[in-house]
Amino acid sequence: MKKYLEKVFGKTQKEFFELVESNIKRDKKMFIITANPETLMIGVNSPDFNQVLLEDDVTITPDGIGVVKALSMLNMDVEERITGVDIARHLLDVGNQNQKSIYLYGAKPEVLDAFVAKIKNEYADLVVLGAKDGYHNVDDDVFLDIVEKKPDIVLIALGIPRQELLIHKYYNQMEKGIFVGVGGTFDVLSGTKKRAPKFFIKMNLEWLYRIAKEPKRFNRFYKSNIQFMKLVNRLKREG
């Protein structure tokens, strides 16, 4: 766990966005993992995902407030949350401003269609090179298509850790591109599902809003966060 936390990007969202924008403009590839406590606990319990998290070319951002609080408890550098939704939205803006290309993979067909329509309507200078929903189980075919088409931005919405393991499998074959596993972000950015109101986001209570909307998340959230905090408290005691 400590090795994961040491890798988390600890500067501001603005500084992170500047790094991402610089990489896009220079055609420098980047693999981003947005982490909440559940993400890191999956790494603890999965050798394959553990390997991905520890890769030198993987950048971890503190998506969840639990990760931010853990870093603060351990006196590690951290400024603020940097969420997958905000990263994806920024990539759309930067891609559009610089006339770049994007590839989308994941979500339900109707969600993906709505997202593609929104991009074409609101980001007219961002070229959609491919858009495949996540319900055909053709991961390898999709990624071979990505390797061939060389998009500047690749957003994968298949859920953790499937999306990250898949990016990792093909990452070395990519010449360029910003790769991010974004979970349910397509739902939010397409307008299919509402993000938490600004109050919840500002108060770092977005997790509470999601649980209120989807109570079935509670047990998974509770177990992963309790386990995570136990490990963090142990690290704090050990100094």
PDB file of C-alpha atoms in Angstrom:
ATOM      1  CA  MET A   1       0.000   0.000   0.000  1.00  0.00           C
ATOM      2  CA  LYS A   2       2.741   2.467   0.886  1.00  0.00           C
ATOM      3  CA  LYS A   3       4.307   2.102  -2.576  1.00  0.00           C
ATOM      4  CA  TYR A   4       0.978   2.996  -4.200  1.00  0.00           C
ATOM      5  CA  LEU A   5       0.544   6.068  -2.034  1.00  0.00           C
ATOM      6  CA  GLU A   6       4.087   7.223  -2.733  1.00  0.00           C
ATOM      7  CA  LYS A   7       3.244   7.225  -6.456  1.00  0.00           C
ATOM      8  CA  VAL A   8       0.117   9.383  -6.153  1.00  0.00           C
ATOM      9  CA  PHE A   9       0.335  12.761  -7.879  1.00  0.00           C
ATOM     10  CA  GLY A  10       0.460  15.203  -4.970  1.00  0.00           C
ATOM     11  CA  LYS A  11       0.298  18.576  -6.683  1.00  0.00           C
ATOM     12  CA  THR A  12      -2.731  20.619  -7.721  1.00  0.00           C
ATOM     13  CA  GLN A  13      -5.295  19.729 -10.346  1.00  0.00           C
ATOM     14  CA  LYS A  14      -4.122  22.734 -12.370  1.00  0.00           C
ATOM     15  CA  GLU A  15      -0.545  21.423 -12.383  1.00  0.00           C
ATOM     16  CA  PHE A  16      -1.740  17.965 -13.388  1.00  0.00           C
ATOM     17  CA  PHE A  17      -3.807  19.368 -16.247  1.00  0.00           C
ATOM     18  CA  GLU A  18      -0.777  21.347 -17.446  1.00  0.00           C
ATOM     19  CA  LEU A  19       1.258  18.127 -17.503  1.00  0.00           C
ATOM     20  CA  VAL A  20      -1.442  16.313 -19.462  1.00  0.00           C
ATOM     21  CA  GLU A  21      -1.777  19.164 -21.952  1.00  0.00           C
ATOM     22  CA  SER A  22       1.981  19.264 -22.467  1.00  0.00           C
ATOM     23  CA  ASN A  23       2.047  15.519 -23.153  1.00  0.00           C
ATOM     24  CA  ILE A  24      -0.792  15.772 -25.669  1.00  0.00           C
ATOM     25  CA  LYS A  25       0.896  18.585 -27.566  1.00  0.00           C
ATOM     26  CA  ARG A  26       4.222  16.696 -27.653  1.00  0.00           C
ATOM     27  CA  ASP A  27       2.625  13.362 -28.613  1.00  0.00           C
ATOM     28  CA  LYS A  28       4.044  11.874 -25.422  1.00  0.00           C
ATOM     29  CA  LYS A  29       2.013   8.930 -24.185  1.00  0.00           C
ATOM     30  CA  MET A  30       0.672   8.740 -20.651  1.00  0.00           C
ATOM     31  CA  PHE A  31      -1.172   6.085 -18.622  1.00  0.00           C
ATOM     32  CA  ILE A  32      -3.381   7.533 -15.868  1.00  0.00           C
ATOM     33  CA  ILE A  33      -5.080   5.573 -13.085  1.00  0.00           C
ATOM     34  CA  THR A  34      -7.606   7.463 -10.961  1.00  0.00           C
ATOM     35  CA  ALA A  35      -7.513   5.966  -7.480  1.00  0.00           C
ATOM     36  CA  ASN A  36      -9.971   5.716  -4.635  1.00  0.00           C
ATOM     37  CA  PRO A  37      -9.523   3.349  -1.662  1.00  0.00           C
ATOM     38  CA  GLU A  38     -11.248   0.504  -3.512  1.00  0.00           C
ATOM     39  CA  THR A  39      -8.823   0.859  -6.422  1.00  0.00           C
ATOM     40  CA  LEU A  40      -5.807   0.503  -4.153  1.00  0.00           C
ATOM     41  CA  MET A  41      -7.342  -2.391  -2.207  1.00  0.00           C
ATOM     42  CA  ILE A  42      -7.830  -4.261  -5.485  1.00  0.00           C
ATOM     43  CA  GLY A  43      -4.095  -3.808  -6.026  1.00  0.00           C
ATOM     44  CA  VAL A  44      -3.345  -5.240  -2.594  1.00  0.00           C
ATOM     45  CA  ASN A  45      -5.416  -8.333  -3.378  1.00  0.00           C
ATOM     46  CA  SER A  46      -4.587  -8.809  -7.067  1.00  0.00           C
ATOM     47  CA  PRO A  47      -1.008  -9.578  -8.180  1.00  0.00           C
ATOM     48  CA  ASP A  48      -1.769  -8.548 -11.766  1.00  0.00           C
ATOM     49  CA  PHE A  49      -3.236  -5.184 -10.816  1.00  0.00           C
ATOM     50  CA  ASN A  50      -0.514  -4.644  -8.226  1.00  0.00           C
ATOM     51  CA  GLN A  51       2.028  -4.915 -11.039  1.00  0.00           C
ATOM     52  CA  VAL A  52       0.154  -2.322 -13.096  1.00  0.00           C
ATOM     53  CA  LEU A  53      -0.073   0.171 -10.226  1.00  0.00           C
ATOM     54  CA  LEU A  54       3.664  -0.068  -9.603  1.00  0.00           C
ATOM     55  CA  GLU A  55       4.732   0.428 -13.224  1.00  0.00           C
ATOM     56  CA  ASP A  56       7.061   3.419 -13.634  1.00  0.00           C
ATOM     57  CA  ASP A  57       5.041   4.806 -16.539  1.00  0.00           C
ATOM     58  CA  VAL A  58       1.750   4.791 -14.605  1.00  0.00           C
ATOM     59  CA  THR A  59       0.547   8.053 -13.058  1.00  0.00           C
ATOM     60  CA  ILE A  60      -1.904   7.671 -10.154  1.00  0.00           C
ATOM     61  CA  THR A  61      -4.214  10.538  -9.249  1.00  0.00           C
ATOM     62  CA  PRO A  62      -6.164  10.902  -5.965  1.00  0.00           C
ATOM     63  CA  ASP A  63      -9.716  10.490  -7.210  1.00  0.00           C
ATOM     64  CA  GLY A  64     -11.219   9.632  -3.812  1.00  0.00           C
ATOM     65  CA  ILE A  65     -11.187  11.806  -0.696  1.00  0.00           C
ATOM     66  CA  GLY A  66     -10.125   8.711   1.257  1.00  0.00           C
ATOM     67  CA  VAL A  67      -6.845   8.676  -0.658  1.00  0.00           C
ATOM     68  CA  VAL A  68      -6.316  12.386  -0.003  1.00  0.00           C
ATOM     69  CA  LYS A  69      -6.919  11.915   3.734  1.00  0.00           C
ATOM     70  CA  ALA A  70      -4.596   8.898   3.851  1.00  0.00           C
ATOM     71  CA  LEU A  71      -1.784  10.876   2.252  1.00  0.00           C
ATOM     72  CA  SER A  72      -2.319  13.706   4.724  1.00  0.00           C
ATOM     73  CA  MET A  73      -2.267  11.276   7.660  1.00  0.00           C
ATOM     74  CA  LEU A  74       1.054   9.900   6.456  1.00  0.00           C
ATOM     75  CA  ASN A  75       2.507  13.368   5.846  1.00  0.00           C
ATOM     76  CA  MET A  76       2.807  12.727   2.125  1.00  0.00           C
ATOM     77  CA  ASP A  77       2.367  15.501  -0.424  1.00  0.00           C
ATOM     78  CA  VAL A  78      -1.206  16.008  -1.582  1.00  0.00           C
ATOM     79  CA  GLU A  79      -3.130  19.114  -2.597  1.00  0.00           C
ATOM     80  CA  GLU A  80      -6.584  18.005  -3.715  1.00  0.00           C
ATOM     81  CA  ARG A  81      -8.696  15.414  -5.474  1.00  0.00           C
ATOM     82  CA  ILE A  82      -8.159  14.939  -9.196  1.00  0.00           C
ATOM     83  CA  THR A  83     -11.138  12.933 -10.414  1.00  0.00           C
ATOM     84  CA  GLY A  84     -11.665  10.809 -13.483  1.00  0.00           C
ATOM     85  CA  VAL A  85     -14.652  12.919 -14.558  1.00  0.00           C
ATOM     86  CA  ASP A  86     -12.625  16.120 -14.378  1.00  0.00           C
ATOM     87  CA  ILE A  87      -9.683  14.546 -16.207  1.00  0.00           C
ATOM     88  CA  ALA A  88     -11.934  13.285 -18.993  1.00  0.00           C
ATOM     89  CA  ARG A  89     -13.655  16.656 -19.335  1.00  0.00           C
ATOM     90  CA  HIS A  90     -10.281  18.420 -19.500  1.00  0.00           C
ATOM     91  CA  LEU A  91      -9.060  16.002 -22.152  1.00  0.00           C
ATOM     92  CA  LEU A  92     -12.107  16.797 -24.268  1.00  0.00           C
ATOM     93  CA  ASP A  93     -11.380  20.517 -23.953  1.00  0.00           C
ATOM     94  CA  VAL A  94      -7.667  20.215 -24.735  1.00  0.00           C
ATOM     95  CA  GLY A  95      -8.258  17.753 -27.544  1.00  0.00           C
ATOM     96  CA  ASN A  96     -10.802  20.060 -29.118  1.00  0.00           C
ATOM     97  CA  GLN A  97      -8.591  23.141 -28.768  1.00  0.00           C
ATOM     98  CA  ASN A  98      -5.678  21.368 -30.426  1.00  0.00           C
ATOM     99  CA  GLN A  99      -7.676  19.488 -33.074  1.00  0.00           C
ATOM    100  CA  LYS A 100      -6.690  16.095 -31.698  1.00  0.00           C
ATOM    101  CA  SER A 101      -8.388  12.687 -31.943  1.00  0.00           C
ATOM    102  CA  ILE A 102     -10.150  10.465 -29.420  1.00  0.00           C
ATOM    103  CA  TYR A 103     -11.146   6.811 -29.100  1.00  0.00           C
ATOM    104  CA  LEU A 104     -13.884   5.626 -26.715  1.00  0.00           C
ATOM    105  CA  TYR A 105     -14.455   2.102 -25.452  1.00  0.00           C
ATOM    106  CA  GLY A 106     -17.001   0.982 -22.895  1.00  0.00           C
ATOM    107  CA  ALA A 107     -20.404   1.698 -21.335  1.00  0.00           C
ATOM    108  CA  LYS A 108     -23.840   0.698 -22.621  1.00  0.00           C
ATOM    109  CA  PRO A 109     -24.612   1.286 -26.315  1.00  0.00           C
ATOM    110  CA  GLU A 110     -27.165   4.008 -25.585  1.00  0.00           C
ATOM    111  CA  VAL A 111     -24.770   5.798 -23.216  1.00  0.00           C
ATOM    112  CA  LEU A 112     -21.935   5.646 -25.724  1.00  0.00           C
ATOM    113  CA  ASP A 113     -24.166   6.921 -28.528  1.00  0.00           C
ATOM    114  CA  ALA A 114     -25.257   9.863 -26.383  1.00  0.00           C
ATOM    115  CA  PHE A 115     -21.646  10.647 -25.481  1.00  0.00           C
ATOM    116  CA  VAL A 116     -20.470  10.530 -29.098  1.00  0.00           C
ATOM    117  CA  ALA A 117     -23.358  12.793 -30.139  1.00  0.00           C
ATOM    118  CA  LYS A 118     -22.418  15.278 -27.416  1.00  0.00           C
ATOM    119  CA  ILE A 119     -18.753  15.292 -28.493  1.00  0.00           C
ATOM    120  CA  LYS A 120     -19.678  15.918 -32.127  1.00  0.00           C
ATOM    121  CA  ASN A 121     -22.041  18.702 -31.089  1.00  0.00           C
ATOM    122  CA  GLU A 122     -19.905  20.462 -28.439  1.00  0.00           C
ATOM    123  CA  TYR A 123     -16.349  19.530 -29.470  1.00  0.00           C
ATOM    124  CA  ALA A 124     -16.476  19.925 -33.235  1.00  0.00           C
ATOM    125  CA  ASP A 125     -12.677  19.972 -33.669  1.00  0.00           C
ATOM    126  CA  LEU A 126     -12.122  16.737 -31.740  1.00  0.00           C
ATOM    127  CA  VAL A 127     -12.072  13.804 -34.156  1.00  0.00           C
ATOM    128  CA  VAL A 128     -13.726  10.578 -32.928  1.00  0.00           C
ATOM    129  CA  LEU A 129     -11.595   7.806 -34.444  1.00  0.00           C
ATOM    130  CA  GLY A 130     -13.545   4.989 -32.808  1.00  0.00           C
ATOM    131  CA  ALA A 131     -16.365   4.311 -30.367  1.00  0.00           C
ATOM    132  CA  LYS A 132     -17.179   0.800 -29.167  1.00  0.00           C
ATOM    133  CA  ASP A 133     -19.553  -0.080 -26.357  1.00  0.00           C
ATOM    134  CA  GLY A 134     -18.461  -2.433 -23.576  1.00  0.00           C
ATOM    135  CA  TYR A 135     -20.944  -5.233 -24.181  1.00  0.00           C
ATOM    136  CA  HIS A 136     -19.341  -7.239 -26.993  1.00  0.00           C
ATOM    137  CA  ASN A 137     -16.288  -8.685 -25.184  1.00  0.00           C
ATOM    138  CA  VAL A 138     -13.946  -7.843 -28.039  1.00  0.00           C
ATOM    139  CA  ASP A 139     -11.221  -6.208 -25.962  1.00  0.00           C
ATOM    140  CA  ASP A 140      -8.301  -7.409 -28.057  1.00  0.00           C
ATOM    141  CA  ASP A 141      -9.918  -6.458 -31.381  1.00  0.00           C
ATOM    142  CA  VAL A 142     -10.684  -2.978 -30.063  1.00  0.00           C
ATOM    143  CA  PHE A 143      -7.159  -2.420 -28.825  1.00  0.00           C
ATOM    144  CA  LEU A 144      -5.605  -3.644 -32.042  1.00  0.00           C
ATOM    145  CA  ASP A 145      -7.784  -1.057 -33.758  1.00  0.00           C
ATOM    146  CA  ILE A 146      -6.477   1.579 -31.323  1.00  0.00           C
ATOM    147  CA  VAL A 147      -2.874   0.565 -32.038  1.00  0.00           C
ATOM    148  CA  GLU A 148      -3.539   0.972 -35.758  1.00  0.00           C
ATOM    149  CA  LYS A 149      -5.439   4.291 -35.596  1.00  0.00           C
ATOM    150  CA  LYS A 150      -3.119   6.010 -33.064  1.00  0.00           C
ATOM    151  CA  PRO A 151      -5.596   8.320 -31.317  1.00  0.00           C
ATOM    152  CA  ASP A 152      -4.348  11.155 -29.102  1.00  0.00           C
ATOM    153  CA  ILE A 153      -6.809  10.397 -26.289  1.00  0.00           C
ATOM    154  CA  VAL A 154      -8.158   6.992 -25.252  1.00  0.00           C
ATOM    155  CA  LEU A 155     -10.913   6.733 -22.637  1.00  0.00           C
ATOM    156  CA  ILE A 156     -11.796   3.224 -21.459  1.00  0.00           C
ATOM    157  CA  ALA A 157     -14.993   2.762 -19.426  1.00  0.00           C
ATOM    158  CA  LEU A 158     -14.995  -0.917 -18.461  1.00  0.00           C
ATOM    159  CA  GLY A 159     -14.582  -0.683 -14.686  1.00  0.00           C
ATOM    160  CA  ILE A 160     -11.589  -1.318 -12.442  1.00  0.00           C
ATOM    161  CA  PRO A 161      -9.397  -3.331 -12.881  1.00  0.00           C
ATOM    162  CA  ARG A 162     -10.452  -4.606 -16.320  1.00  0.00           C
ATOM    163  CA  GLN A 163      -9.854  -1.264 -18.025  1.00  0.00           C
ATOM    164  CA  GLU A 164      -6.388  -0.764 -16.508  1.00  0.00           C
ATOM    165  CA  LEU A 165      -5.250  -4.336 -17.156  1.00  0.00           C
ATOM    166  CA  LEU A 166      -6.285  -3.967 -20.779  1.00  0.00           C
ATOM    167  CA  ILE A 167      -4.469  -0.654 -21.243  1.00  0.00           C
ATOM    168  CA  HIS A 168      -1.382  -2.172 -19.638  1.00  0.00           C
ATOM    169  CA  LYS A 169      -1.494  -5.172 -21.962  1.00  0.00           C
ATOM    170  CA  TYR A 170      -1.191  -2.993 -25.066  1.00  0.00           C
ATOM    171  CA  TYR A 171       0.492   0.148 -23.743  1.00  0.00           C
ATOM    172  CA  ASN A 172       3.971  -0.710 -25.000  1.00  0.00           C
ATOM    173  CA  GLN A 173       2.586  -1.082 -28.525  1.00  0.00           C
ATOM    174  CA  MET A 174       1.256   2.481 -28.506  1.00  0.00           C
ATOM    175  CA  GLU A 175       3.309   5.252 -30.105  1.00  0.00           C
ATOM    176  CA  LYS A 176       1.366   8.058 -28.411  1.00  0.00           C
ATOM    177  CA  GLY A 177      -1.857   8.810 -26.542  1.00  0.00           C
ATOM    178  CA  ILE A 178      -3.251   9.710 -23.128  1.00  0.00           C
ATOM    179  CA  PHE A 179      -4.849   6.535 -21.750  1.00  0.00           C
ATOM    180  CA  VAL A 180      -7.315   6.685 -18.861  1.00  0.00           C
ATOM    181  CA  GLY A 181      -9.637   4.138 -17.319  1.00  0.00           C
ATOM    182  CA  VAL A 182     -12.712   6.210 -16.503  1.00  0.00           C
ATOM    183  CA  GLY A 183     -15.284   3.768 -15.098  1.00  0.00           C
ATOM    184  CA  GLY A 184     -18.755   5.329 -15.174  1.00  0.00           C
ATOM    185  CA  THR A 185     -17.602   8.680 -16.543  1.00  0.00           C
ATOM    186  CA  PHE A 186     -19.324   8.207 -19.921  1.00  0.00           C
ATOM    187  CA  ASP A 187     -22.666   8.099 -18.080  1.00  0.00           C
ATOM    188  CA  VAL A 188     -21.957  11.458 -16.446  1.00  0.00           C
ATOM    189  CA  LEU A 189     -20.440  13.276 -19.423  1.00  0.00           C
ATOM    190  CA  SER A 190     -23.138  12.046 -21.809  1.00  0.00           C
ATOM    191  CA  GLY A 191     -25.808  13.451 -19.515  1.00  0.00           C
ATOM    192  CA  THR A 192     -27.284   9.988 -18.978  1.00  0.00           C
ATOM    193  CA  LYS A 193     -26.527  10.142 -15.271  1.00  0.00           C
ATOM    194  CA  LYS A 194     -26.196  13.265 -13.151  1.00  0.00           C
ATOM    195  CA  ARG A 195     -23.013  13.960 -11.258  1.00  0.00           C
ATOM    196  CA  ALA A 196     -23.373  14.927  -7.604  1.00  0.00           C
ATOM    197  CA  PRO A 197     -24.513  18.526  -6.981  1.00  0.00           C
ATOM    198  CA  LYS A 198     -21.727  21.086  -6.511  1.00  0.00           C
ATOM    199  CA  PHE A 199     -22.244  21.124  -2.739  1.00  0.00           C
ATOM    200  CA  PHE A 200     -21.398  17.417  -2.459  1.00  0.00           C
ATOM    201  CA  ILE A 201     -18.351  17.817  -4.721  1.00  0.00           C
ATOM    202  CA  LYS A 202     -17.084  20.869  -2.822  1.00  0.00           C
ATOM    203  CA  MET A 203     -17.501  19.118   0.540  1.00  0.00           C
ATOM    204  CA  ASN A 204     -15.835  15.918  -0.762  1.00  0.00           C
ATOM    205  CA  LEU A 205     -19.067  13.985  -0.258  1.00  0.00           C
ATOM    206  CA  GLU A 206     -19.526  12.779  -3.818  1.00  0.00           C
ATOM    207  CA  TRP A 207     -19.226   9.186  -2.552  1.00  0.00           C
ATOM    208  CA  LEU A 208     -22.223   9.754  -0.258  1.00  0.00           C
ATOM    209  CA  TYR A 209     -24.343  11.052  -3.121  1.00  0.00           C
ATOM    210  CA  ARG A 210     -23.485   8.003  -5.250  1.00  0.00           C
ATOM    211  CA  ILE A 211     -24.381   5.614  -2.440  1.00  0.00           C
ATOM    212  CA  ALA A 212     -27.671   7.435  -1.847  1.00  0.00           C
ATOM    213  CA  LYS A 213     -28.480   7.019  -5.544  1.00  0.00           C
ATOM    214  CA  GLU A 214     -27.205   3.421  -5.708  1.00  0.00           C
ATOM    215  CA  PRO A 215     -27.529   1.781  -2.255  1.00  0.00           C
ATOM    216  CA  LYS A 216     -26.143  -1.508  -3.615  1.00  0.00           C
ATOM    217  CA  ARG A 217     -22.721   0.199  -3.641  1.00  0.00           C
ATOM    218  CA  PHE A 218     -22.710   0.512   0.151  1.00  0.00           C
ATOM    219  CA  ASN A 219     -21.343  -2.902   1.165  1.00  0.00           C
ATOM    220  CA  ARG A 220     -18.552  -2.777  -1.394  1.00  0.00           C
ATOM    221  CA  PHE A 221     -17.689   0.799  -0.440  1.00  0.00           C
ATOM    222  CA  TYR A 222     -17.775   0.044   3.292  1.00  0.00           C
ATOM    223  CA  LYS A 223     -15.583  -3.063   3.099  1.00  0.00           C
ATOM    224  CA  SER A 224     -12.926  -1.544   0.845  1.00  0.00           C
ATOM    225  CA  ASN A 225     -12.715   1.704   2.830  1.00  0.00           C
ATOM    226  CA  ILE A 226     -12.497  -0.041   6.209  1.00  0.00           C
ATOM    227  CA  GLN A 227      -9.728  -2.325   4.940  1.00  0.00           C
ATOM    228  CA  PHE A 228      -7.947   0.641   3.396  1.00  0.00           C
ATOM    229  CA  MET A 229      -8.017   2.716   6.580  1.00  0.00           C
ATOM    230  CA  LYS A 230      -6.748  -0.235   8.635  1.00  0.00           C
ATOM    231  CA  LEU A 231      -3.707  -0.456   6.371  1.00  0.00           C
ATOM    232  CA  VAL A 232      -3.176   3.306   6.460  1.00  0.00           C
ATOM    233  CA  ASN A 233      -3.407   3.372  10.276  1.00  0.00           C
ATOM    234  CA  ARG A 234      -0.864   0.549  10.426  1.00  0.00           C
ATOM    235  CA  LEU A 235       1.495   2.515   8.198  1.00  0.00           C
ATOM    236  CA  LYS A 236       1.046   5.569  10.427  1.00  0.00           C
ATOM    237  CA  ARG A 237       1.903   3.562  13.561  1.00  0.00           C
ATOM    238  CA  GLU A 238       4.981   2.137  11.882  1.00  0.00           C
ATOM    239  CA  GLY A 239       6.102   5.670  11.092  1.00  0.00           C
TER     240      GLY A 239
END
